[in-house]
Amino acid sequence: MISKDQIRNWLNIIFMLLAVVGVIYYLSKDRTVGTYIILIAMCFKIAESSLRMLK
């Protein structure tokens, strides 16, 4: 069975990877696409934070 902590860890990993990719893309290529990637990363962080608050 998958615990809440494992789900939170995966959501955090996805957030960190997307945030790094988003910042790199924002600074080197297209700012609009980089912003969208960072916003998607923030959705994962909000989901992780919500799980933490419900614990």
Short mmCIF file of N, CA and C in Angstrom, two decimals:
data_model
loop_
_atom_site.label_atom_id
_atom_site.label_comp_id
_atom_site.label_asym_id
_atom_site.label_seq_id
_atom_site.Cartn_x
_atom_site.Cartn_y
_atom_site.Cartn_z
N MET A 1 0.83 -1.18 0.00
CA MET A 1 0.00 0.00 0.00
C MET A 1 0.88 1.26 0.00
N ILE A 2 0.48 2.22 -0.77
CA ILE A 2 1.24 3.47 -0.86
C ILE A 2 0.78 4.41 0.24
N SER A 3 1.72 4.92 1.01
CA SER A 3 1.38 5.83 2.09
C SER A 3 1.35 7.27 1.60
N LYS A 4 0.79 8.14 2.45
CA LYS A 4 0.75 9.57 2.11
C LYS A 4 2.15 10.14 1.98
N ASP A 5 3.07 9.65 2.80
CA ASP A 5 4.44 10.15 2.74
C ASP A 5 5.10 9.82 1.40
N GLN A 6 4.83 8.63 0.87
CA GLN A 6 5.40 8.26 -0.43
C GLN A 6 4.80 9.13 -1.53
N ILE A 7 3.51 9.37 -1.47
CA ILE A 7 2.86 10.23 -2.47
C ILE A 7 3.44 11.64 -2.38
N ARG A 8 3.60 12.15 -1.15
CA ARG A 8 4.18 13.49 -0.97
C ARG A 8 5.59 13.55 -1.52
N ASN A 9 6.39 12.50 -1.30
CA ASN A 9 7.76 12.49 -1.82
C ASN A 9 7.76 12.53 -3.34
N TRP A 10 6.89 11.75 -3.99
CA TRP A 10 6.83 11.75 -5.45
C TRP A 10 6.36 13.10 -5.98
N LEU A 11 5.37 13.69 -5.33
CA LEU A 11 4.90 15.01 -5.76
C LEU A 11 6.00 16.06 -5.61
N ASN A 12 6.79 15.95 -4.55
CA ASN A 12 7.91 16.87 -4.35
C ASN A 12 8.99 16.69 -5.41
N ILE A 13 9.29 15.45 -5.76
CA ILE A 13 10.29 15.17 -6.79
C ILE A 13 9.83 15.74 -8.13
N ILE A 14 8.55 15.50 -8.48
CA ILE A 14 8.01 16.03 -9.73
C ILE A 14 8.06 17.56 -9.73
N PHE A 15 7.71 18.17 -8.60
CA PHE A 15 7.77 19.62 -8.49
C PHE A 15 9.18 20.15 -8.73
N MET A 16 10.15 19.54 -8.05
CA MET A 16 11.53 20.03 -8.18
C MET A 16 12.05 19.89 -9.60
N LEU A 17 11.77 18.75 -10.24
CA LEU A 17 12.23 18.56 -11.62
C LEU A 17 11.59 19.56 -12.56
N LEU A 18 10.27 19.73 -12.46
CA LEU A 18 9.58 20.68 -13.33
C LEU A 18 10.03 22.12 -13.07
N ALA A 19 10.26 22.45 -11.81
CA ALA A 19 10.70 23.81 -11.49
C ALA A 19 12.07 24.10 -12.11
N VAL A 20 12.99 23.17 -12.01
CA VAL A 20 14.32 23.36 -12.59
C VAL A 20 14.22 23.46 -14.11
N VAL A 21 13.46 22.56 -14.72
CA VAL A 21 13.29 22.60 -16.18
C VAL A 21 12.63 23.91 -16.59
N GLY A 22 11.62 24.33 -15.83
CA GLY A 22 10.93 25.57 -16.15
C GLY A 22 11.82 26.79 -16.08
N VAL A 23 12.65 26.86 -15.06
CA VAL A 23 13.56 28.00 -14.92
C VAL A 23 14.61 28.00 -16.03
N ILE A 24 15.15 26.83 -16.34
CA ILE A 24 16.13 26.74 -17.42
C ILE A 24 15.49 27.15 -18.74
N TYR A 25 14.27 26.64 -18.99
CA TYR A 25 13.59 26.99 -20.24
C TYR A 25 13.24 28.47 -20.27
N TYR A 26 12.82 29.02 -19.13
CA TYR A 26 12.47 30.44 -19.03
C TYR A 26 13.67 31.33 -19.35
N LEU A 27 14.83 30.96 -18.81
CA LEU A 27 16.01 31.80 -18.99
C LEU A 27 16.70 31.62 -20.34
N SER A 28 16.54 30.44 -20.95
CA SER A 28 17.31 30.19 -22.16
C SER A 28 16.50 30.23 -23.45
N LYS A 29 15.22 29.90 -23.40
CA LYS A 29 14.46 29.81 -24.65
C LYS A 29 13.24 30.73 -24.62
N ASP A 30 12.09 30.16 -24.40
CA ASP A 30 10.84 30.91 -24.49
C ASP A 30 10.29 31.20 -23.09
N ARG A 31 10.09 32.46 -22.78
CA ARG A 31 9.62 32.82 -21.45
C ARG A 31 8.18 32.38 -21.19
N THR A 32 7.34 32.40 -22.21
CA THR A 32 5.95 32.00 -22.02
C THR A 32 5.84 30.53 -21.68
N VAL A 33 6.53 29.69 -22.43
CA VAL A 33 6.49 28.24 -22.15
C VAL A 33 7.14 27.96 -20.80
N GLY A 34 8.22 28.63 -20.48
CA GLY A 34 8.86 28.45 -19.18
C GLY A 34 7.93 28.81 -18.04
N THR A 35 7.14 29.86 -18.22
CA THR A 35 6.17 30.26 -17.20
C THR A 35 5.11 29.18 -17.03
N TYR A 36 4.64 28.61 -18.13
CA TYR A 36 3.63 27.54 -18.04
C TYR A 36 4.18 26.31 -17.33
N ILE A 37 5.43 25.97 -17.60
CA ILE A 37 6.04 24.82 -16.93
C ILE A 37 6.14 25.08 -15.43
N ILE A 38 6.53 26.29 -15.05
CA ILE A 38 6.63 26.63 -13.63
C ILE A 38 5.25 26.61 -12.97
N LEU A 39 4.22 27.08 -13.67
CA LEU A 39 2.87 27.04 -13.12
C LEU A 39 2.38 25.61 -12.91
N ILE A 40 2.71 24.72 -13.83
CA ILE A 40 2.35 23.30 -13.66
C ILE A 40 3.09 22.72 -12.46
N ALA A 41 4.36 23.10 -12.30
CA ALA A 41 5.13 22.64 -11.14
C ALA A 41 4.49 23.12 -9.84
N MET A 42 3.99 24.34 -9.86
CA MET A 42 3.34 24.88 -8.65
C MET A 42 2.08 24.11 -8.30
N CYS A 43 1.37 23.60 -9.29
CA CYS A 43 0.19 22.78 -9.02
C CYS A 43 0.57 21.52 -8.25
N PHE A 44 1.70 20.90 -8.62
CA PHE A 44 2.16 19.72 -7.89
C PHE A 44 2.55 20.09 -6.46
N LYS A 45 3.15 21.26 -6.27
CA LYS A 45 3.53 21.70 -4.93
C LYS A 45 2.30 21.99 -4.08
N ILE A 46 1.28 22.57 -4.67
CA ILE A 46 0.04 22.84 -3.94
C ILE A 46 -0.60 21.53 -3.51
N ALA A 47 -0.59 20.52 -4.40
CA ALA A 47 -1.15 19.22 -4.05
C ALA A 47 -0.37 18.59 -2.90
N GLU A 48 0.96 18.68 -2.95
CA GLU A 48 1.79 18.14 -1.87
C GLU A 48 1.53 18.87 -0.56
N SER A 49 1.41 20.18 -0.62
CA SER A 49 1.16 20.96 0.59
C SER A 49 -0.21 20.64 1.18
N SER A 50 -1.18 20.41 0.31
CA SER A 50 -2.52 20.05 0.79
C SER A 50 -2.49 18.72 1.54
N LEU A 51 -1.75 17.75 1.00
CA LEU A 51 -1.62 16.46 1.71
C LEU A 51 -0.95 16.64 3.06
N ARG A 52 0.04 17.53 3.11
CA ARG A 52 0.74 17.78 4.37
C ARG A 52 -0.20 18.41 5.40
N MET A 53 -1.06 19.32 4.95
CA MET A 53 -1.98 19.99 5.88
C MET A 53 -3.07 19.04 6.37
N LEU A 54 -3.45 18.07 5.55
CA LEU A 54 -4.50 17.14 5.94
C LEU A 54 -4.00 16.03 6.85
N LYS A 55 -2.70 15.93 7.04
CA LYS A 55 -2.12 14.87 7.84
C LYS A 55 -2.46 15.00 9.30
#
